[in-house]
């Protein structure tokens, strides 16, 4: 552990050591990679795919989640697991989140106008980004510039690092709420602050992590966890969305626990904009 400052490593104990050749090479290649992600952002090669969110046993549309993809000129389609962490580490996750949010608002506004259909749009916002003071203002600007209706936008807090001062970010969230924007807790149950979010933030929705759904048909403990989280959501008057629903078995068990909003491969994988337009036609 420690901090790397221009080719020196500062250890937690305060010692400073130059990097060895291997460490320097590693640092160089990470920096290069971060630069290539930025280039991807500049060139519009990073954009959203759309995964449907269903309700009423999958009969009705609830909304859609925008999920970042990188159409790399050589590597092909790169999933977010291969670039979100870097964007956080090199401090441009706010830019990435905004690119995805803006594009999704533009696309969905256009689609809503074209079809006359209304549905929720969820975007992922990193906890690293949420800590920044002007975060709510930036979302407000995107809504204003794209014309997307605020009350159909849901911000999913995706947490890879701890937000120490939830009371401070609560102000940011009050600002968003006043615009009509909804707040979701992503990967509920697996992140540091799941329960604290409920205590301090004006949350509307929790997304039950797919890790609990995956074995819900086989594992009694996972079943109990799902049941309890769904119950908690009901008690607090929140929507509960089950992520990672892959089979009828998953669907039946979760539905019997009282959860009626679903997302997962059972219904659809994340789609291109074209694919999502086609999918939307059935509703
Ligand atoms: P997430 O927000 O929890 O999104 C759900 C992830 O589960 C997506 O992975 C989706 O493709 C996947 N998934 C959906 N249904 C199923 C299923 O039935 N089975 C399985 N095994 N997986 C399913 P994806 O697209 O690879 O995204 C991974 C994560 O990357 C997201 O998890 C989110 O935390 C992050 N992410 C994606 N886009 C953005 C973004 O624009 N900004 C930020 N900050 N994070 C993003
Ligand atoms: Mg999400
Ligand atoms: Mg999730
Ligand atoms: Mg996740």
PDB file of C-alpha atoms in Angstrom, residues 144-244:
ATOM      1  CA  UNK A 144     -31.684  21.168 -19.193  1.00  0.00           C
ATOM      2  CA  UNK A 145     -29.619  20.762 -22.362  1.00  0.00           C
ATOM      3  CA  UNK A 146     -31.137  17.459 -23.472  1.00  0.00           C
ATOM      4  CA  UNK A 147     -34.729  18.197 -22.438  1.00  0.00           C
ATOM      5  CA  UNK A 148     -34.987  14.781 -20.782  1.00  0.00           C
ATOM      6  CA  UNK A 149     -37.776  14.776 -18.137  1.00  0.00           C
ATOM      7  CA  UNK A 150     -36.119  14.813 -14.690  1.00  0.00           C
ATOM      8  CA  UNK A 151     -38.756  12.635 -13.044  1.00  0.00           C
ATOM      9  CA  UNK A 152     -37.864   9.773 -15.420  1.00  0.00           C
ATOM     10  CA  UNK A 153     -34.186   9.848 -14.549  1.00  0.00           C
ATOM     11  CA  UNK A 154     -32.793   7.612 -11.830  1.00  0.00           C
ATOM     12  CA  UNK A 155     -29.247   7.949 -10.520  1.00  0.00           C
ATOM     13  CA  UNK A 156     -27.741   4.606  -9.498  1.00  0.00           C
ATOM     14  CA  UNK A 157     -25.031   5.029  -6.906  1.00  0.00           C
ATOM     15  CA  UNK A 158     -22.348   2.514  -7.763  1.00  0.00           C
ATOM     16  CA  UNK A 159     -19.906   2.243  -4.917  1.00  0.00           C
ATOM     17  CA  UNK A 160     -16.362   0.971  -5.301  1.00  0.00           C
ATOM     18  CA  UNK A 161     -14.975   3.136  -2.545  1.00  0.00           C
ATOM     19  CA  UNK A 162     -16.404   4.365   0.672  1.00  0.00           C
ATOM     20  CA  UNK A 163     -18.176   7.707   0.960  1.00  0.00           C
ATOM     21  CA  UNK A 164     -16.982   8.784   4.394  1.00  0.00           C
ATOM     22  CA  UNK A 165     -19.225  11.743   4.865  1.00  0.00           C
ATOM     23  CA  UNK A 166     -22.705  10.787   3.812  1.00  0.00           C
ATOM     24  CA  UNK A 167     -24.193  13.802   5.576  1.00  0.00           C
ATOM     25  CA  UNK A 168     -22.234  16.096   3.226  1.00  0.00           C
ATOM     26  CA  UNK A 169     -23.419  14.367   0.065  1.00  0.00           C
ATOM     27  CA  UNK A 170     -26.982  14.390   1.414  1.00  0.00           C
ATOM     28  CA  UNK A 171     -27.188  18.070   0.347  1.00  0.00           C
ATOM     29  CA  UNK A 172     -26.301  17.073  -3.212  1.00  0.00           C
ATOM     30  CA  UNK A 173     -29.076  14.518  -3.189  1.00  0.00           C
ATOM     31  CA  UNK A 174     -31.642  16.958  -1.847  1.00  0.00           C
ATOM     32  CA  UNK A 175     -30.790  19.156  -4.841  1.00  0.00           C
ATOM     33  CA  UNK A 176     -31.403  16.227  -7.219  1.00  0.00           C
ATOM     34  CA  UNK A 177     -34.645  15.314  -5.455  1.00  0.00           C
ATOM     35  CA  UNK A 178     -35.897  18.864  -5.815  1.00  0.00           C
ATOM     36  CA  UNK A 179     -35.526  18.456  -9.588  1.00  0.00           C
ATOM     37  CA  UNK A 180     -37.572  15.248  -9.488  1.00  0.00           C
ATOM     38  CA  UNK A 181     -34.626  12.896 -10.079  1.00  0.00           C
ATOM     39  CA  UNK A 182     -34.868   9.458  -8.403  1.00  0.00           C
ATOM     40  CA  UNK A 183     -32.094   7.865  -6.358  1.00  0.00           C
ATOM     41  CA  UNK A 184     -31.202   4.164  -6.516  1.00  0.00           C
ATOM     42  CA  UNK A 185     -28.686   2.159  -4.532  1.00  0.00           C
ATOM     43  CA  UNK A 186     -26.918  -0.226  -6.877  1.00  0.00           C
ATOM     44  CA  UNK A 187     -25.660  -3.672  -5.828  1.00  0.00           C
ATOM     45  CA  UNK A 188     -27.560  -3.350  -2.586  1.00  0.00           C
ATOM     46  CA  UNK A 189     -26.248  -5.584   0.173  1.00  0.00           C
ATOM     47  CA  UNK A 190     -22.719  -5.932  -1.187  1.00  0.00           C
ATOM     48  CA  UNK A 191     -21.354  -2.416  -0.780  1.00  0.00           C
ATOM     49  CA  UNK A 192     -19.838  -0.661   2.230  1.00  0.00           C
ATOM     50  CA  UNK A 193     -22.655   1.747   2.909  1.00  0.00           C
ATOM     51  CA  UNK A 194     -25.828   0.010   1.749  1.00  0.00           C
ATOM     52  CA  UNK A 195     -27.718   0.552   4.996  1.00  0.00           C
ATOM     53  CA  UNK A 196     -26.202   3.954   5.729  1.00  0.00           C
ATOM     54  CA  UNK A 197     -27.424   5.191   2.355  1.00  0.00           C
ATOM     55  CA  UNK A 198     -30.951   4.356   3.452  1.00  0.00           C
ATOM     56  CA  UNK A 199     -30.428   6.241   6.675  1.00  0.00           C
ATOM     57  CA  UNK A 200     -28.923   9.426   5.228  1.00  0.00           C
ATOM     58  CA  UNK A 201     -30.037   9.744   1.622  1.00  0.00           C
ATOM     59  CA  UNK A 202     -33.505  10.230   0.090  1.00  0.00           C
ATOM     60  CA  UNK A 203     -33.486   6.837  -1.631  1.00  0.00           C
ATOM     61  CA  UNK A 204     -36.318   5.668  -3.938  1.00  0.00           C
ATOM     62  CA  UNK A 205     -35.048   2.321  -5.167  1.00  0.00           C
ATOM     63  CA  UNK A 206     -32.729  -0.470  -4.116  1.00  0.00           C
ATOM     64  CA  UNK A 207     -31.215  -2.855  -6.614  1.00  0.00           C
ATOM     65  CA  UNK A 208     -30.794  -6.287  -5.121  1.00  0.00           C
ATOM     66  CA  UNK A 209     -27.350  -7.443  -6.205  1.00  0.00           C
ATOM     67  CA  UNK A 210     -27.156 -10.258  -8.713  1.00  0.00           C
ATOM     68  CA  UNK A 211     -24.776 -12.129  -6.415  1.00  0.00           C
ATOM     69  CA  UNK A 212     -27.787 -12.941  -4.182  1.00  0.00           C
ATOM     70  CA  UNK A 213     -30.050 -13.889  -7.085  1.00  0.00           C
ATOM     71  CA  UNK A 214     -27.598 -16.195  -8.812  1.00  0.00           C
ATOM     72  CA  UNK A 215     -28.073 -19.175  -6.457  1.00  0.00           C
ATOM     73  CA  UNK A 216     -31.399 -18.184  -4.954  1.00  0.00           C
ATOM     74  CA  UNK A 217     -32.927 -21.437  -6.230  1.00  0.00           C
ATOM     75  CA  UNK A 218     -30.199 -23.553  -4.585  1.00  0.00           C
ATOM     76  CA  UNK A 219     -28.973 -21.694  -1.532  1.00  0.00           C
ATOM     77  CA  UNK A 220     -31.196 -21.289   1.570  1.00  0.00           C
ATOM     78  CA  UNK A 221     -29.006 -18.476   2.899  1.00  0.00           C
ATOM     79  CA  UNK A 222     -29.241 -16.514  -0.361  1.00  0.00           C
ATOM     80  CA  UNK A 223     -32.997 -17.060  -0.282  1.00  0.00           C
ATOM     81  CA  UNK A 224     -33.205 -15.639   3.212  1.00  0.00           C
ATOM     82  CA  UNK A 225     -31.050 -12.643   2.286  1.00  0.00           C
ATOM     83  CA  UNK A 226     -33.229 -11.865  -0.755  1.00  0.00           C
ATOM     84  CA  UNK A 227     -36.406 -12.243   1.256  1.00  0.00           C
ATOM     85  CA  UNK A 228     -35.105  -9.949   3.998  1.00  0.00           C
ATOM     86  CA  UNK A 229     -33.883  -7.230   1.639  1.00  0.00           C
ATOM     87  CA  UNK A 230     -37.174  -7.271  -0.275  1.00  0.00           C
ATOM     88  CA  UNK A 231     -39.041  -7.041   3.030  1.00  0.00           C
ATOM     89  CA  UNK A 232     -36.849  -4.118   4.087  1.00  0.00           C
ATOM     90  CA  UNK A 233     -37.586  -2.361   0.807  1.00  0.00           C
ATOM     91  CA  UNK A 234     -41.330  -2.864   1.298  1.00  0.00           C
ATOM     92  CA  UNK A 235     -41.190  -1.591   4.887  1.00  0.00           C
ATOM     93  CA  UNK A 236     -39.372   1.546   3.776  1.00  0.00           C
ATOM     94  CA  UNK A 237     -41.706   2.055   0.829  1.00  0.00           C
ATOM     95  CA  UNK A 238     -38.951   1.635  -1.752  1.00  0.00           C
ATOM     96  CA  UNK A 239     -38.994  -0.012  -5.144  1.00  0.00           C
ATOM     97  CA  UNK A 240     -36.849  -3.140  -5.196  1.00  0.00           C
ATOM     98  CA  UNK A 241     -35.296  -4.166  -8.505  1.00  0.00           C
ATOM     99  CA  UNK A 242     -33.834  -7.669  -8.735  1.00  0.00           C
ATOM    100  CA  UNK A 243     -30.687  -7.729 -10.884  1.00  0.00           C
ATOM    101  CA  UNK A 244     -29.341 -10.758 -12.694  1.00  0.00           C
TER     102      UNK A 244
END
